[in-house]
Short mmCIF file of C-alpha atoms in Angstrom, two decimals:
data_model
loop_
_atom_site.label_atom_id
_atom_site.label_comp_id
_atom_site.label_asym_id
_atom_site.label_seq_id
_atom_site.Cartn_x
_atom_site.Cartn_y
_atom_site.Cartn_z
CA MET A 1 184.39 112.48 158.74
CA SER A 2 188.12 111.96 159.30
CA TYR A 3 190.07 115.19 159.66
CA GLN A 4 193.67 116.30 159.23
CA ILE A 5 195.40 117.81 162.25
CA ILE A 6 197.49 120.72 160.96
CA ASP A 7 200.78 120.27 162.82
CA GLY A 8 202.19 123.73 163.52
CA LYS A 9 205.18 122.29 165.38
CA ALA A 10 206.32 120.22 162.39
CA ILE A 11 205.70 123.04 159.86
CA SER A 12 207.46 125.63 162.05
CA LYS A 13 210.45 123.26 162.36
CA GLN A 14 210.58 123.05 158.54
CA ILE A 15 210.56 126.87 158.23
CA LYS A 16 213.23 127.31 160.92
CA GLU A 17 215.46 124.80 159.14
CA GLU A 18 215.02 126.76 155.87
CA CYS A 19 215.96 129.93 157.80
CA ARG A 20 219.04 128.23 159.27
CA VAL A 21 220.27 127.28 155.78
CA LYS A 22 219.70 130.83 154.46
CA ALA A 23 221.36 132.43 157.51
CA GLU A 24 224.40 130.23 156.87
CA GLN A 25 224.51 131.32 153.23
CA TYR A 26 224.46 134.97 154.36
CA ARG A 27 227.20 134.23 156.92
CA GLU A 28 229.39 132.85 154.12
CA ARG A 29 228.96 136.25 152.42
CA GLY A 30 230.04 137.98 155.63
CA ILE A 31 226.52 138.98 156.77
CA LEU A 32 225.58 137.97 160.34
CA ILE A 33 221.82 138.50 160.66
CA THR A 34 221.10 140.21 163.98
CA LEU A 35 217.82 140.71 165.86
CA ALA A 36 217.57 143.20 168.74
CA VAL A 37 214.87 142.22 171.28
CA VAL A 38 213.71 144.91 173.73
CA GLN A 39 211.61 144.08 176.78
CA VAL A 40 210.38 146.70 179.26
CA GLY A 41 209.45 145.29 182.68
CA GLN A 42 209.06 141.66 183.68
CA ASP A 43 205.58 140.63 182.47
CA PRO A 44 205.73 136.81 182.92
CA ALA A 45 204.09 136.00 179.56
CA SER A 46 206.39 138.48 177.78
CA SER A 47 209.44 136.90 179.44
CA VAL A 48 208.41 133.46 178.12
CA TYR A 49 207.94 134.86 174.58
CA VAL A 50 211.29 136.67 174.69
CA ARG A 51 213.03 133.50 175.90
CA ASN A 52 211.43 131.49 173.05
CA LYS A 53 212.49 134.12 170.49
CA LYS A 54 216.09 134.00 171.71
CA ARG A 55 216.09 130.18 171.53
CA ALA A 56 214.69 130.29 167.98
CA CYS A 57 217.46 132.74 166.97
CA GLU A 58 220.07 130.27 168.27
CA GLU A 59 218.46 127.40 166.31
CA CYS A 60 218.44 129.47 163.11
CA GLY A 61 221.94 130.90 163.36
CA ILE A 62 220.64 134.44 163.95
CA LYS A 63 222.45 136.61 166.49
CA SER A 64 220.15 138.06 169.14
CA LEU A 65 220.86 141.17 171.20
CA SER A 66 218.85 141.48 174.39
CA TYR A 67 217.75 144.73 176.06
CA GLU A 68 215.88 144.18 179.34
CA LEU A 69 214.74 147.56 180.65
CA PRO A 70 213.14 148.26 184.05
CA GLU A 71 209.36 148.70 184.39
CA GLU A 72 209.79 152.44 185.13
CA THR A 73 211.66 153.16 181.86
CA THR A 74 210.31 156.35 180.28
CA GLU A 75 209.03 156.66 176.73
CA GLU A 76 211.96 158.99 175.91
CA GLU A 77 214.51 156.42 177.13
CA LEU A 78 212.92 153.68 175.04
CA LEU A 79 212.71 155.91 171.94
CA SER A 80 216.35 156.84 172.41
CA LEU A 81 217.35 153.14 172.44
CA ILE A 82 215.27 152.52 169.30
CA GLY A 83 217.02 155.47 167.62
CA LYS A 84 220.43 153.89 168.38
CA LEU A 85 219.31 150.49 167.04
CA ASN A 86 217.87 152.12 163.90
CA ALA A 87 221.25 153.75 163.27
CA ASP A 88 223.26 150.57 163.92
CA SER A 89 223.97 148.97 160.53
CA ALA A 90 224.82 145.65 162.24
CA VAL A 91 221.19 145.31 163.45
CA ASN A 92 218.79 143.87 160.84
CA GLY A 93 215.64 143.55 162.94
CA ILE A 94 214.20 145.34 165.98
CA LEU A 95 211.48 143.81 168.09
CA VAL A 96 209.89 145.61 171.06
CA GLN A 97 207.92 143.10 173.11
CA LEU A 98 204.32 144.20 173.73
CA PRO A 99 202.45 145.07 175.93
CA LEU A 100 204.43 148.04 177.25
CA PRO A 101 203.92 149.67 180.68
CA GLY A 102 201.19 152.35 180.87
CA GLN A 103 203.55 155.36 180.74
CA ILE A 104 204.69 154.41 177.20
CA ASP A 105 202.61 155.01 174.06
CA GLU A 106 202.80 151.78 172.02
CA ASN A 107 201.91 153.54 168.76
CA ARG A 108 204.73 156.04 169.12
CA VAL A 109 207.16 153.20 169.77
CA ILE A 110 205.98 151.14 166.78
CA GLN A 111 206.24 154.19 164.51
CA ALA A 112 209.74 155.00 165.81
CA ILE A 113 211.16 151.67 164.57
CA ASP A 114 212.73 151.93 161.09
CA ALA A 115 210.19 150.20 158.79
CA ARG A 116 213.11 148.32 157.19
CA LYS A 117 213.90 146.74 160.58
CA ASP A 118 210.29 146.21 161.73
CA VAL A 119 210.35 142.39 161.74
CA ASP A 120 207.06 142.34 163.71
CA GLY A 121 205.35 143.96 160.69
CA PHE A 122 203.44 146.49 162.83
CA HIS A 123 204.78 149.77 161.37
CA PRO A 124 202.14 151.72 159.37
CA MET A 125 204.44 151.57 156.31
CA ASN A 126 204.45 147.76 156.41
CA ALA A 127 200.71 147.61 157.11
CA GLY A 128 200.20 149.94 154.11
CA ALA A 129 202.46 147.80 151.91
CA LEU A 130 200.31 144.77 152.75
CA CYS A 131 197.14 146.72 151.84
CA THR A 132 198.52 147.78 148.48
CA GLY A 133 200.25 144.53 147.57
CA GLN A 134 203.79 145.91 147.86
CA ARG A 135 206.83 144.37 149.51
CA GLY A 136 207.14 144.77 153.25
CA PHE A 137 207.19 142.81 156.49
CA VAL A 138 203.96 140.93 157.27
CA SER A 139 203.04 140.45 160.94
CA CYS A 140 204.11 137.01 162.04
CA THR A 141 200.89 135.31 163.16
CA PRO A 142 198.90 136.05 159.94
CA ALA A 143 201.93 135.09 157.81
CA GLY A 144 202.07 131.83 159.80
CA ILE A 145 198.37 131.14 159.12
CA ILE A 146 198.97 131.33 155.35
CA GLU A 147 202.00 129.01 155.61
CA LEU A 148 199.96 126.50 157.64
CA LEU A 149 197.31 126.41 154.91
CA LYS A 150 199.76 126.26 151.98
CA ARG A 151 202.03 123.63 153.49
CA SER A 152 199.00 121.50 154.39
CA ASN A 153 197.89 121.63 150.73
CA ILE A 154 194.71 123.55 151.54
CA GLU A 155 193.67 125.55 148.48
CA ILE A 156 192.80 129.19 149.25
CA ALA A 157 192.02 130.52 145.75
CA GLY A 158 188.30 130.80 145.11
CA LYS A 159 187.39 129.62 148.61
CA GLU A 160 184.98 131.35 151.01
CA CYS A 161 187.20 132.53 153.88
CA VAL A 162 185.81 133.95 157.11
CA VAL A 163 188.07 135.72 159.62
CA ILE A 164 186.52 136.21 163.06
CA GLY A 165 188.29 139.17 164.67
CA ARG A 166 189.51 142.50 163.27
CA SER A 167 192.65 143.32 165.27
CA ASN A 168 195.54 145.11 163.56
CA ILE A 169 197.87 142.28 164.59
CA VAL A 170 195.86 139.25 163.38
CA GLY A 171 192.37 139.79 161.95
CA LYS A 172 192.95 142.57 159.39
CA PRO A 173 196.31 141.30 158.04
CA ALA A 174 195.00 137.70 157.87
CA ALA A 175 192.04 138.92 155.78
CA LEU A 176 194.37 140.85 153.43
CA LEU A 177 196.69 137.86 153.02
CA LEU A 178 193.79 135.52 152.21
CA LEU A 179 192.59 138.09 149.69
CA ALA A 180 196.08 138.21 148.14
CA GLU A 181 195.82 134.41 147.72
CA ASN A 182 192.54 134.93 145.82
CA GLY A 183 190.23 133.87 148.64
CA THR A 184 186.77 135.47 148.93
CA VAL A 185 187.02 137.05 152.37
CA THR A 186 184.50 138.10 155.01
CA VAL A 187 185.62 139.69 158.28
CA CYS A 188 183.36 139.19 161.30
CA HIS A 189 183.53 140.91 164.68
CA SER A 190 181.57 141.61 167.86
CA ARG A 191 178.92 143.63 165.96
CA THR A 192 178.35 141.06 163.19
CA LYS A 193 174.70 140.02 162.96
CA ASN A 194 173.89 136.32 162.40
CA LEU A 195 177.48 135.30 163.10
CA LYS A 196 176.78 131.55 162.94
CA GLU A 197 175.10 131.94 159.57
CA VAL A 198 178.05 133.90 158.13
CA VAL A 199 180.72 131.55 159.54
CA SER A 200 178.87 128.43 158.42
CA ARG A 201 179.34 129.48 154.75
CA ALA A 202 183.12 129.33 155.09
CA ASP A 203 185.46 126.80 153.49
CA ILE A 204 188.26 128.30 155.62
CA VAL A 205 187.65 129.74 159.10
CA VAL A 206 190.27 131.81 160.97
CA ALA A 207 189.16 132.21 164.58
CA ALA A 208 190.88 135.17 166.29
CA VAL A 209 188.04 136.24 168.54
CA GLY A 210 189.79 136.09 171.95
CA LYS A 211 187.07 134.06 173.69
CA PRO A 212 187.70 130.47 174.83
CA LYS A 213 185.78 127.75 172.91
CA PHE A 214 183.57 130.43 171.34
CA ILE A 215 183.33 128.66 167.95
CA THR A 216 181.25 125.49 168.21
CA ALA A 217 180.17 122.77 165.78
CA ASP A 218 177.05 124.69 164.70
CA HIS A 219 179.26 127.50 163.35
CA ILE A 220 181.13 125.16 161.01
CA LYS A 221 180.30 123.83 157.56
CA GLU A 222 180.98 120.17 156.90
CA GLY A 223 184.49 119.82 155.44
CA ALA A 224 185.78 123.31 156.38
CA ALA A 225 189.41 123.99 157.35
CA VAL A 226 189.65 125.71 160.74
CA ILE A 227 192.62 127.76 161.98
CA ASP A 228 192.40 128.55 165.70
CA VAL A 229 194.47 131.59 166.71
CA GLY A 230 193.20 131.81 170.31
CA ILE A 231 195.10 130.69 173.38
CA HIS A 232 193.49 130.55 176.82
CA ARG A 233 193.53 128.47 179.98
CA ASN A 234 190.28 126.69 180.81
CA GLU A 235 188.84 126.15 184.29
CA ASN A 236 191.24 123.19 184.83
CA GLY A 237 194.28 125.24 183.78
CA LYS A 238 194.58 123.41 180.45
CA LEU A 239 195.33 125.35 177.26
CA CYS A 240 192.46 125.78 174.81
CA GLY A 241 191.69 127.98 171.82
CA ASP A 242 188.81 130.07 170.46
CA VAL A 243 187.41 126.88 168.91
CA ASP A 244 185.70 124.10 170.85
CA PHE A 245 188.04 121.50 169.35
CA ASP A 246 186.17 118.35 170.45
CA SER A 247 182.84 119.38 168.93
CA VAL A 248 184.28 121.11 165.82
CA ALA A 249 187.02 118.67 164.70
CA PRO A 250 184.69 115.87 163.50
CA LYS A 251 183.03 118.31 161.02
CA CYS A 252 186.33 119.58 159.60
CA SER A 253 188.57 118.49 156.78
CA ALA A 254 191.52 120.07 158.67
CA ILE A 255 192.01 121.86 161.98
CA THR A 256 194.84 123.34 164.07
CA PRO A 257 195.21 122.12 167.66
CA VAL A 258 195.88 124.40 170.65
CA PRO A 259 198.67 124.20 171.65
CA GLY A 260 200.81 123.13 168.70
CA GLY A 261 199.00 124.87 165.85
CA VAL A 262 199.36 128.60 165.16
CA GLY A 263 201.58 129.33 168.22
CA PRO A 264 204.87 127.82 166.98
CA MET A 265 204.34 129.47 163.57
CA THR A 266 204.50 133.00 164.98
CA ILE A 267 208.13 132.61 166.06
CA ALA A 268 209.05 130.68 162.88
CA MET A 269 207.72 133.57 160.75
CA LEU A 270 209.63 136.06 162.91
CA MET A 271 212.80 134.14 161.99
CA SER A 272 211.70 134.23 158.34
CA ASN A 273 211.22 138.03 158.56
CA CYS A 274 214.72 138.37 160.07
CA ILE A 275 216.15 136.52 157.05
CA ALA A 276 214.06 138.65 154.66
CA SER A 277 215.26 141.84 156.39
CA VAL A 278 218.55 141.78 154.46
CA ASP A 279 216.83 141.99 151.05
CA LEU A 280 213.99 144.20 152.25
CA SER A 281 216.29 146.84 153.73
CA GLU A 282 217.75 147.30 150.26
CA SER A 283 214.38 147.54 148.49
CA LEU A 284 212.20 149.57 150.89
#
């Protein structure tokens, strides 16, 4: 069957343009939306992400403040910086790039960020708001998955949705968001029995399992929509996802490529959260 490639680059561009227009409207009212990005150490992958986030801020008319701290920074020093950024009324969003060096407790850091400035959507208050259907920041990758589906005209309501993976950053919030869109949701993980059987019932599959090409054609129902969250390098150094694209795509009605699917959406939704921070800070 012919399948639709869900173009994350094009959809993320659309969202960033919408953010640029809104940021300009805020600027006309005298509000310059500002994101503070904190990186501890020089993890190469983190440096690439931080660079991309700064570039996206420029594209969207959002001011970015950059804090590059040495690898040996203590937890106290980082918490002290977060305290200053929390107190600074000119800062709308605070993002601490993960992972952090071993001497720093990530949970303590996430909880130290003011929930009204937590544009990553990781603070327990925002996670709780998502659980109970209240307003709050939603973590960027799951929010991006929903936008990919909606903007590709893929109906979620009433559909069997299977999320493979139960992380706090992707799996759990993605399941809650699909539920909020009236999907019937099953969450699978490493202990799930008869995984292929469960996944093959799904109209919508979200693969966030963290294993390259783990999902193959015999997992997938004819005509399913498949969202691949994974990103890996194969034996030839080429990027691939959790889904074996070549075998799965012909069975799908729609599928995200890797790269160019979910990846660009994460940063677009971060920009969207930065824009939303102005209203949210008043309502939370």
